[in-house]
Short mmCIF file of C-alpha atoms and ligand atoms in Angstrom, two decimals:
data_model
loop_
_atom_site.label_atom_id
_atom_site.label_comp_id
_atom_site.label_asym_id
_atom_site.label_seq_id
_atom_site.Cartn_x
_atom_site.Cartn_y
_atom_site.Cartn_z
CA UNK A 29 103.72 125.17 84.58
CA UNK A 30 104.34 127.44 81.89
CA UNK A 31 104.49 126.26 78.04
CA UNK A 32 107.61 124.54 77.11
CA UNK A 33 107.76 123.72 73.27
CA UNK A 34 108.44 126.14 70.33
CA UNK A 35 105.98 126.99 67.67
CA UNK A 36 107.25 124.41 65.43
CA UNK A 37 106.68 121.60 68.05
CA UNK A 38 110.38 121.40 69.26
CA UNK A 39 109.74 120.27 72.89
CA UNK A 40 112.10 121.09 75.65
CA UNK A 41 112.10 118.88 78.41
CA UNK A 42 113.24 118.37 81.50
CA UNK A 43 114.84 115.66 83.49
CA UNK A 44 115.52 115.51 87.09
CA UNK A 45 117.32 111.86 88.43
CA UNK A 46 116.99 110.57 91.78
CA UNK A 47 120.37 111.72 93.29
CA UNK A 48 118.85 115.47 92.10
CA UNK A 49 115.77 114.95 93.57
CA UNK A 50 118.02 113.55 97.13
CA UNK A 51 119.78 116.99 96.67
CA UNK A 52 117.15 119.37 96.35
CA UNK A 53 113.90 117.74 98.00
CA UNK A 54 113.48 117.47 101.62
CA UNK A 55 110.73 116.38 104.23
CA UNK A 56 109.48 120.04 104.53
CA UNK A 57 109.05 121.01 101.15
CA UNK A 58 107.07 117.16 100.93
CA UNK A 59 105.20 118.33 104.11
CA UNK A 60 104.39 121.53 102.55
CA UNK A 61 103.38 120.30 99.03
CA UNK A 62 101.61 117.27 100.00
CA UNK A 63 99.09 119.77 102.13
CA UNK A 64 98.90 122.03 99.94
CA UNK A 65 97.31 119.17 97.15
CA UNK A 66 95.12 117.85 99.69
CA UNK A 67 93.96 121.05 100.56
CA UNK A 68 92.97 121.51 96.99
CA UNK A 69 91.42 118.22 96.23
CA UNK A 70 88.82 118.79 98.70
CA UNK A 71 87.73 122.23 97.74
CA UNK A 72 87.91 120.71 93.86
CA UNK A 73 90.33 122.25 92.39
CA UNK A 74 92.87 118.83 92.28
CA UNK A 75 91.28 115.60 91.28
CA UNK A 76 92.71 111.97 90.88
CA UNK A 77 92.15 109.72 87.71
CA UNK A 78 90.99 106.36 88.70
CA UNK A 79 93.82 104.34 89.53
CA UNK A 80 95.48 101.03 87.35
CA UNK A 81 97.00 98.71 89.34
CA UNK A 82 97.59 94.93 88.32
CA UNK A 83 99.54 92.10 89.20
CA UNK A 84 101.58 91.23 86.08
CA UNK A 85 102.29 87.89 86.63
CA UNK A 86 106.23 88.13 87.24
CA UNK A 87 108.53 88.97 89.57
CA UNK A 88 105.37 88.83 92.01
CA UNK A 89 105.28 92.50 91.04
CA UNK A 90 102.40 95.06 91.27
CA UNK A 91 102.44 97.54 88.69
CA UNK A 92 100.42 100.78 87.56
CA UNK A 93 99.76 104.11 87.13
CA UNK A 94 98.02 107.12 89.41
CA UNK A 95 97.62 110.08 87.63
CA UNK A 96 95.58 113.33 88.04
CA UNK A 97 95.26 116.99 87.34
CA UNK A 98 95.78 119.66 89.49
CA UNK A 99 94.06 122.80 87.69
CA UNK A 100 94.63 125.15 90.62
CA UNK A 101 98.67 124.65 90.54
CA UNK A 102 98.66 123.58 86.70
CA UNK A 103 99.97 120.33 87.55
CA UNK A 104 98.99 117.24 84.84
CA UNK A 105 100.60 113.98 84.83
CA UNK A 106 101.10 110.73 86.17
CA UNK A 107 103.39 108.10 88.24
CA UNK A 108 104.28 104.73 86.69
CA UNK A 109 105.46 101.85 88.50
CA UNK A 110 104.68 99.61 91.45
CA UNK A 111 105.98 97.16 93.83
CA UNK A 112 109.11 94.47 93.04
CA UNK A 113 108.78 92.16 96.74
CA UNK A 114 112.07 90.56 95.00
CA UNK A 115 114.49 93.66 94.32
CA UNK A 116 115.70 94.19 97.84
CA UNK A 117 117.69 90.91 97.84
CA UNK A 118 119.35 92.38 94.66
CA UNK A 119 120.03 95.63 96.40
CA UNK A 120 117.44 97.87 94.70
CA UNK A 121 114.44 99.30 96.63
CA UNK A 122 111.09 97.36 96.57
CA UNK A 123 109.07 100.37 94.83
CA UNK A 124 110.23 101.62 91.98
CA UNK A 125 108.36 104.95 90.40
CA UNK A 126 108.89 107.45 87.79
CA UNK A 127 106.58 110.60 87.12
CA UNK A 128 105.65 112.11 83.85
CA UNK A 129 104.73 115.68 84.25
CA UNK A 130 102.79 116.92 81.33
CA UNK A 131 102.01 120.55 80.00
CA UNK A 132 98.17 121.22 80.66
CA UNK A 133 97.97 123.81 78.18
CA UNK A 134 99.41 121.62 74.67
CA UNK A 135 99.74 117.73 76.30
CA UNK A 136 103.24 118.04 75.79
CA UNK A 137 105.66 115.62 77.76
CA UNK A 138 107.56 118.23 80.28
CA UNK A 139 109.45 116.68 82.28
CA UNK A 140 110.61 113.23 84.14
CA UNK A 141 111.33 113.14 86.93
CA UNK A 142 112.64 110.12 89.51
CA UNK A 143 109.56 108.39 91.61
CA UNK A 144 111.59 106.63 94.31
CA UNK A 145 112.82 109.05 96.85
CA UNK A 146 109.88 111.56 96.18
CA UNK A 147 107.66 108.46 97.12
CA UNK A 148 109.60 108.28 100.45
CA UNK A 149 109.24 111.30 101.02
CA UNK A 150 105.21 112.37 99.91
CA UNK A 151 103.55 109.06 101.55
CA UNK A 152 105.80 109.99 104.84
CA UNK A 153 104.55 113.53 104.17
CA UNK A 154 100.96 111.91 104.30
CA UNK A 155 101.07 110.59 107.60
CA UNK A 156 102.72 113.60 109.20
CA UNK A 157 100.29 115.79 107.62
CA UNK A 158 97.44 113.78 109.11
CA UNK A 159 99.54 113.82 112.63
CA UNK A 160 99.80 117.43 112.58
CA UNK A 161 96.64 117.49 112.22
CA UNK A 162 94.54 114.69 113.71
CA UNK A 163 97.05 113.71 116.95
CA UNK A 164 96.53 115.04 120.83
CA UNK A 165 98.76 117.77 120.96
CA UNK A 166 100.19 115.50 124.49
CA UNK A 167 101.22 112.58 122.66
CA UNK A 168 104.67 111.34 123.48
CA UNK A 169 105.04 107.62 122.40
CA UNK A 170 105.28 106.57 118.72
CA UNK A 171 104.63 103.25 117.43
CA UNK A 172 105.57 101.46 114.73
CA UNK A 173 104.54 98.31 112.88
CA UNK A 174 106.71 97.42 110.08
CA UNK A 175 110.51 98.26 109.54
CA UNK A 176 110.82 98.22 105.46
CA UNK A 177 112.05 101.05 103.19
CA UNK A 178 109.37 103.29 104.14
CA UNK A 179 109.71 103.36 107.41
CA UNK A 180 112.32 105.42 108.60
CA UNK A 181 110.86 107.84 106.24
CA UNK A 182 107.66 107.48 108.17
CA UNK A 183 109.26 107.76 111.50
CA UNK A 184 111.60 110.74 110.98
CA UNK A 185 108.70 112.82 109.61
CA UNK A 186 106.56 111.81 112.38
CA UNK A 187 108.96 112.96 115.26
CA UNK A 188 108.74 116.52 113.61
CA UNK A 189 105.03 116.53 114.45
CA UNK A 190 104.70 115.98 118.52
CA UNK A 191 107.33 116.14 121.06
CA UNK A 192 107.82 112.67 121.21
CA UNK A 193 109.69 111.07 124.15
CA UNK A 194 109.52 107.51 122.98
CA UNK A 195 109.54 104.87 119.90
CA UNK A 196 108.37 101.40 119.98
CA UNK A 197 108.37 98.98 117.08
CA UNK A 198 107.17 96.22 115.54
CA UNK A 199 107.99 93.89 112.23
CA UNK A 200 107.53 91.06 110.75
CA UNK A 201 110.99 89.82 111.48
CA UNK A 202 112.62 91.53 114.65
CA UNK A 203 115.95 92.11 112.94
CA UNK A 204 114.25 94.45 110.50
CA UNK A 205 114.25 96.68 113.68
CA UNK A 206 117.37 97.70 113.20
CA UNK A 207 116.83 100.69 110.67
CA UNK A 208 114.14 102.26 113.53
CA UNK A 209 116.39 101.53 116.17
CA UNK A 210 119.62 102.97 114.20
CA UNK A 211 117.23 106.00 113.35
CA UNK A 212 116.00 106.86 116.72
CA UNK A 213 119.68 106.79 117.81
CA UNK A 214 120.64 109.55 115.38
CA UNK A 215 117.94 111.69 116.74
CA UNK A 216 118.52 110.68 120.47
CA UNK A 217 115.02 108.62 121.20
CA UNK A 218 115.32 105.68 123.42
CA UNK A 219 113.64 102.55 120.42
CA UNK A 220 111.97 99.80 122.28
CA UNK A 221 111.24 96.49 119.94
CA UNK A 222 107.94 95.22 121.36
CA UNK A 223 104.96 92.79 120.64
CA UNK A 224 102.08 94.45 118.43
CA UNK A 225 99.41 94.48 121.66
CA UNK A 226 101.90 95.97 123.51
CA UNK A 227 102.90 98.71 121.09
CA UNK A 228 99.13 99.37 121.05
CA UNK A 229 99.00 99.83 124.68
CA UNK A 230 102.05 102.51 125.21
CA UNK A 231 101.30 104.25 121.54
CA UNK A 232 100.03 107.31 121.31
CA UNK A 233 100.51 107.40 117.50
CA UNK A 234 100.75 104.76 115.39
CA UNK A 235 102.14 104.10 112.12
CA UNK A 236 101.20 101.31 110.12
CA UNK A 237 103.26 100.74 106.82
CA UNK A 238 103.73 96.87 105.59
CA UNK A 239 102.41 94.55 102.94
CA UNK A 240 100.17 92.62 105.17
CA UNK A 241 97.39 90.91 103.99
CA UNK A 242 95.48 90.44 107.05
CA UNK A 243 94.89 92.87 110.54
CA UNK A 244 97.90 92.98 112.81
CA UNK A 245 96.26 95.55 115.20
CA UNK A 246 93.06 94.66 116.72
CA UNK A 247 90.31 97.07 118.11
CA UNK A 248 90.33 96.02 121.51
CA UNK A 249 94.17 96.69 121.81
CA UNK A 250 93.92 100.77 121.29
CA UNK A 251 94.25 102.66 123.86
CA UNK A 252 91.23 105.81 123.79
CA UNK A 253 92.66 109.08 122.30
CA UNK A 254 95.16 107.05 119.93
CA UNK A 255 96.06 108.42 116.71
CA UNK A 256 96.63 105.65 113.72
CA UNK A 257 98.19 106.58 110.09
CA UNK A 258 97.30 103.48 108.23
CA UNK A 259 99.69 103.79 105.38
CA UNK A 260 100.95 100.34 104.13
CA UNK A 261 97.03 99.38 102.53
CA UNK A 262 97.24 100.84 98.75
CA UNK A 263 95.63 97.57 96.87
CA UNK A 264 92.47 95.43 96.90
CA UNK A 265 93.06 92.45 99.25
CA UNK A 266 95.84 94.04 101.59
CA UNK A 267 94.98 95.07 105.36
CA UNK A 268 96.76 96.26 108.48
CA UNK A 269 94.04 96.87 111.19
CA UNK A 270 90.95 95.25 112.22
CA UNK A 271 87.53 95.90 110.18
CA UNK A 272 86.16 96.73 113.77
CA UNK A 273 88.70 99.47 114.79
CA UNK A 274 88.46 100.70 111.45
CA UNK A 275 84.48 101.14 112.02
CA UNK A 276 85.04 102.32 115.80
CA UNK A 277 87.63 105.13 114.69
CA UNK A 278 86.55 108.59 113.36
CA UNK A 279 87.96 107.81 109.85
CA UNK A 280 89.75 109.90 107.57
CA UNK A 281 91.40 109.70 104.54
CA UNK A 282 93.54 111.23 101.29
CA UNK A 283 90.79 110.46 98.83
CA UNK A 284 87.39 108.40 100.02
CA UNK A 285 87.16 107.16 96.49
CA UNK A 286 90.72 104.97 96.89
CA UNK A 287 89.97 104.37 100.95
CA UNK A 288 86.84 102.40 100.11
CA UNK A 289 88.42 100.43 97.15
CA UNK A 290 92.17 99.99 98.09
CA UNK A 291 92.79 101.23 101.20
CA UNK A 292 92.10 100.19 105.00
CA UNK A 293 88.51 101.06 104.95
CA UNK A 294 87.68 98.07 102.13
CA UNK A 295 87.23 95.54 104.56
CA UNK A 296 85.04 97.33 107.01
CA UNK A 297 82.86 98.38 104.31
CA UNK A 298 82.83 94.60 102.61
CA UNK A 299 81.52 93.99 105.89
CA UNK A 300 78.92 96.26 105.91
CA UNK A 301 80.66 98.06 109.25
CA UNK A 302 80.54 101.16 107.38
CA UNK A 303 79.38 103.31 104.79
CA UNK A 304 81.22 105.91 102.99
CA UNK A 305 79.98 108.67 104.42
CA UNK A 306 81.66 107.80 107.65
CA UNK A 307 84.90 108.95 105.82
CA UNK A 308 86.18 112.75 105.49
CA UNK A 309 89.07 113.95 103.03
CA UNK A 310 92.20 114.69 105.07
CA UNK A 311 91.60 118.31 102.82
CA UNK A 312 88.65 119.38 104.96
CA UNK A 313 90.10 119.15 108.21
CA UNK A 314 93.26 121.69 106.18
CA UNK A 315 90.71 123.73 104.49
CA UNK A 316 88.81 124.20 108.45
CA UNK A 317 85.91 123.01 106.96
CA UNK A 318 85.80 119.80 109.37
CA UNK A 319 86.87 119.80 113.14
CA UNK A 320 88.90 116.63 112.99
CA UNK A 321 89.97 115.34 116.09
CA UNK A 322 86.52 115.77 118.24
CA UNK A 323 87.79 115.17 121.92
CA UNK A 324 91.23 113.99 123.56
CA UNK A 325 89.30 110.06 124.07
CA UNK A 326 88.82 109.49 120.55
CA UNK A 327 90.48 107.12 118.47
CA UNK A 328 91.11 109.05 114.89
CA UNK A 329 92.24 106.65 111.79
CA UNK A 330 93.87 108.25 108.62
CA UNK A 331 93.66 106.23 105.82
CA UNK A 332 96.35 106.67 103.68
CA UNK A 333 96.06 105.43 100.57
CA UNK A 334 98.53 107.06 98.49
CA UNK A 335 97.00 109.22 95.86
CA UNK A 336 98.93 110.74 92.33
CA UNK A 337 98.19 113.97 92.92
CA UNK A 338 100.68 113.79 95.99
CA UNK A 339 103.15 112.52 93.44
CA UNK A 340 102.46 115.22 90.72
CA UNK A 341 102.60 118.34 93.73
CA UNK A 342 106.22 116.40 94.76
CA UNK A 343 107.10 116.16 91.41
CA UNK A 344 106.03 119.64 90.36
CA UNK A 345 108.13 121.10 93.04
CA UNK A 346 111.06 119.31 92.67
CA UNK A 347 111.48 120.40 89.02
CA UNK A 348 111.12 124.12 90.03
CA UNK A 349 113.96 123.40 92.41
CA UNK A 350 116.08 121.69 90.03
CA UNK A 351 115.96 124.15 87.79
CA UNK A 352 116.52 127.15 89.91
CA UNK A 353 119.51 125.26 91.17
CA UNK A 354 120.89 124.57 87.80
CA UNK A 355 120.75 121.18 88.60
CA UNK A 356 118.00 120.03 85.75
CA UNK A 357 118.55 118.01 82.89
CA UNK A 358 117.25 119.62 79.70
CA UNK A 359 117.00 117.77 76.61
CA UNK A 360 115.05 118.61 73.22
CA UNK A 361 113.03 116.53 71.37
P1 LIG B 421 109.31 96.92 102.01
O1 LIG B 421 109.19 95.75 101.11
O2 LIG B 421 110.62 97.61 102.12
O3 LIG B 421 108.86 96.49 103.49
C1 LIG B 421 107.70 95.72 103.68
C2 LIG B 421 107.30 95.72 105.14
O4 LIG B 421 106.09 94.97 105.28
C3 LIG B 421 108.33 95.10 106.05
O5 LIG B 421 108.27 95.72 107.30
C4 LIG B 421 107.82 93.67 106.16
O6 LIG B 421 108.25 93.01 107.34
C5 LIG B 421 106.33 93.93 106.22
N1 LIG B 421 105.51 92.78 105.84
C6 LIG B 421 105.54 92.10 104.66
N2 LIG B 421 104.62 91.11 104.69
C7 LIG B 421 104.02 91.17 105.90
C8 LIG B 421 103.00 90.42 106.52
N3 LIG B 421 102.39 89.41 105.90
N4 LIG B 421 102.64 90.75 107.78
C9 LIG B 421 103.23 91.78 108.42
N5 LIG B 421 104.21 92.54 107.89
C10 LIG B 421 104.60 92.23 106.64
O7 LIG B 421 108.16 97.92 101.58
P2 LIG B 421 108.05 99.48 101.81
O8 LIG B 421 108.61 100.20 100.65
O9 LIG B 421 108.53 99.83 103.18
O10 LIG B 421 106.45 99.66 101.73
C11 LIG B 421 105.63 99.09 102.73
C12 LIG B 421 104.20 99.05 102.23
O11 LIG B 421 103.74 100.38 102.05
C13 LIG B 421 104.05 98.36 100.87
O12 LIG B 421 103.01 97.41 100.97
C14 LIG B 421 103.69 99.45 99.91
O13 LIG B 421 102.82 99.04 98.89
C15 LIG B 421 103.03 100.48 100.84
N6 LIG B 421 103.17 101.84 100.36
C16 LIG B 421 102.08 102.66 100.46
C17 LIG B 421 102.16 103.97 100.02
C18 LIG B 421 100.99 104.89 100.18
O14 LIG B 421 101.02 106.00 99.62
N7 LIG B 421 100.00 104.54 100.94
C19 LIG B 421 103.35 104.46 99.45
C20 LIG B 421 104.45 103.60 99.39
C21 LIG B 421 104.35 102.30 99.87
#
C-alpha cells in the first residue's frame, strides 16, 4: 500500500467499521483474495508470524494475535482478538476481531479496519477455496456439523462451489439447526437435520466448524471420495475428526506450520499417525505445483486452520474498496 504520512510524521489513517466492511465486502472478493494469499505463501512471497493465542483467565475467553507480511501485495499487519463463548447470550457474536494494517515501507499505523464480518467471510472463503479445489467435480450432498455463527457463512460459500442438490446437518443442540435450515430455504435446497454417522454416509463434502474438544466424525464413517474442510480446530487441545481419518486422508492445509500445532492434524501427529510431510499447503495445489485430489475414491482433508495473512489480504482489500467508494473513515494523527 502506498505511503501514507507526511514528511513531518503527520499520519493519515484510515478507518473502515463493520457495517462498511458489510457494504463493500462480499464472498467473491473473500474467495478471490483469500486464493490469491495462499497462492503466495506457498511460492514465499506471504509468510505468517508465529501465532499468540492464550486463555486469559476471564470470560472463558481466548485471545491473540496472527499477524504476517505479505511482501508480494505489500500487505503488513496483524488481527487482534479471539473467542468470547459468553457474548452470544448478550447478543454480540462469539469472535470478536479487529485488524491493524501497517505501512511496510515506514511502520506506520494505516489503517483499522473491523475483524468480525471479514472473519466470516475469509475462513468461509478457506473452505470454499479448498472445495473448489480438492472436491469431485460430481458431488451433490453437503454436510454440516455445527450450526454457530460461522456456519451459514460456511454453507453459503460452499453451495457456490459444486452443484449441490442436498444439505444435511448436524449440531450440538438440534435447534441450532435452524440458521442452516432457514439458509438452505433462501437458496431453495431441501436441509435434512441428521445424526453425525449418517451425515457421513450421504456427504459428499463436509464441513466441520465447532469448538469441540474431542472427534465427532470417525474414520470408519466416510464414505471413499469424500471431501472434508476441517475448519472449527484453530487452538492446541481442540479436535473435530478422528486422529485415524486424519492419517487415512490425503491432508492438506493453509499453513503446515499452524496444522501440526493448532489445527486438526495435532492429534494424529501426537500420536505418531503422521509426520509433517504428509501435509501440502492449500497454495501448491493453486500454484499447479501439486495434483491435489489424486482419484475420485480418495478421501481429501483440508485443514483449515485460519492463518493472518487471510485476514491482512481481506483487510487489504476492503480498505481499497472503502476508499474508492468514499465510504472510508480518514482521520490524522
Ligand atoms: P459459535 O460459538 O457461534 O458456535 C460454536 C459451534 O460449536 C456451535 O455449533 C456449537 O454447537 C458447537 N460446539 C460447541 N461445543 C461443542 C462440542 N463440545 N461438541 C460439538 N460441538 C460443539 O462459534 P463460531 O463463530 O461459529 O465458530 C466455530 C468454531 O470455529 C470456533 O471454535 C472458532 O474458534 C472456529 N473458527 C475457526 C476459524 C478458522 O480460520 N479456522 C475462524 C473462525 C472461527
Amino acid at each position: 500500500m502506498a505511503s501514507n504520512s507526511t514528511w513531518h510524521g503527520v499520519v493519515n489513517m484510515i478507518i473502515v467499521n463493520e457495517t462498511v466492511c458489510r457494504e463493500v465486502f462480499n464472498r467473491s472478493d473473500a474467495f478471490a483474495a483469500v486464493e490469491a494469499v495462499f497462492a503466495s505463501m506457498a511460492s514465499g512471497g506471504a509468510y505468517n508470524f508465529p501465532v499468540i493465542r492464550e486463555a486469559i483467565g476471564h470470560q472463558d475467553a481466548l485471545y491473540g494475535f496472527k499477524s504476517g507480511f505479505d511482501r508480494d501485495g505489500l500487505v503488513l499487519g496483524l488481527k487482534s482478538g479471539g473467542y468470547w463463548p459468553g457474548n452470544a447470550a448478550n447478543g454480540l457474536t462469539n469472535h470478536q476481531s479487529t485488524v491493524f494494517l501497517f505501512d511496510p515501507d515506514s511502520g506506520q499505523l494505516e489503517a483499522i479496519v473491523g475483524g468480525n464480518h471479514l472473519t466470516a467471510l475469509r475462513t468461509a472463503a478457506a473452505s470454499a477455496v479448498s472445495i473448489a479445489h480438492l472436491a469431485r467435480e460430481d458431488a451433490k450432498v453437503l454436510g454440516m456439523v455445527g450450526a454457530g455463527h460461522q456456519s451459514a457463512f460456511q454453507l453459503r460459500a460452499a453451495l457456490e462451489q459444486r452443484e449441490f442438490e442436498k444439505v444435511v446437518g448436524w449440531n450440538l443442540h438440534p435447534e441450532g439447526l435452524s440458521r442452516l435450515a432457514e439458509t438452505c430455504a433462501e437458496v431453495n435446497l431441501p436441509f435434512e437435520s441428521v445424526e453425525r454417522q449418517n451425515l457421513a454416509q450421504q456427504a459428499d463434502v463436509i464441513i466441520s466448524i465447532t469448538s469441540a474438544h474431542e472427534a465427532l466424525l470417525m474414520k470408519d464413517w466416510i464414505k471413499p471420495g469424500t471431501h472434508l474442510a476441517c475448519m472449527g480446530t484453530d487452538t492446541r487441545g481442540k479436535q473435530e475428526v478422528d486422529a485415524e481419518l486424519v492419517a487415512s486422508a490425503k491432508l492438506f492445509t493453509d499453513e503446515v506450520t499452524q496444522s501440526i500445532s493448532i489445527g486438526e492434524a495435532q492429534h494424529a501427529i501426537t500420536a505418531g499417525l503422521i509426520d509433517q510431510e504428509s501435509i501440502t499447503p492449500i497454495g501448491q495445489v493453486i500454484n499447479g505445483n501439486h495434483p491435489g485430489r489424486g482419484s475420485d475414491d480418495e478421501i481429501t482433508l483440508f485443514d483449515g486452520t485460519g492463518v493472518g495473512l487471510q485476514d491482512l489480504a481481506a483487510a487489504a482489500a476492503v480498505v481499497k474498496m472503502a476508499v474508492d467508494q468514499g465510504k472510508a473513515q480518514q482521520i490524522t494523527l
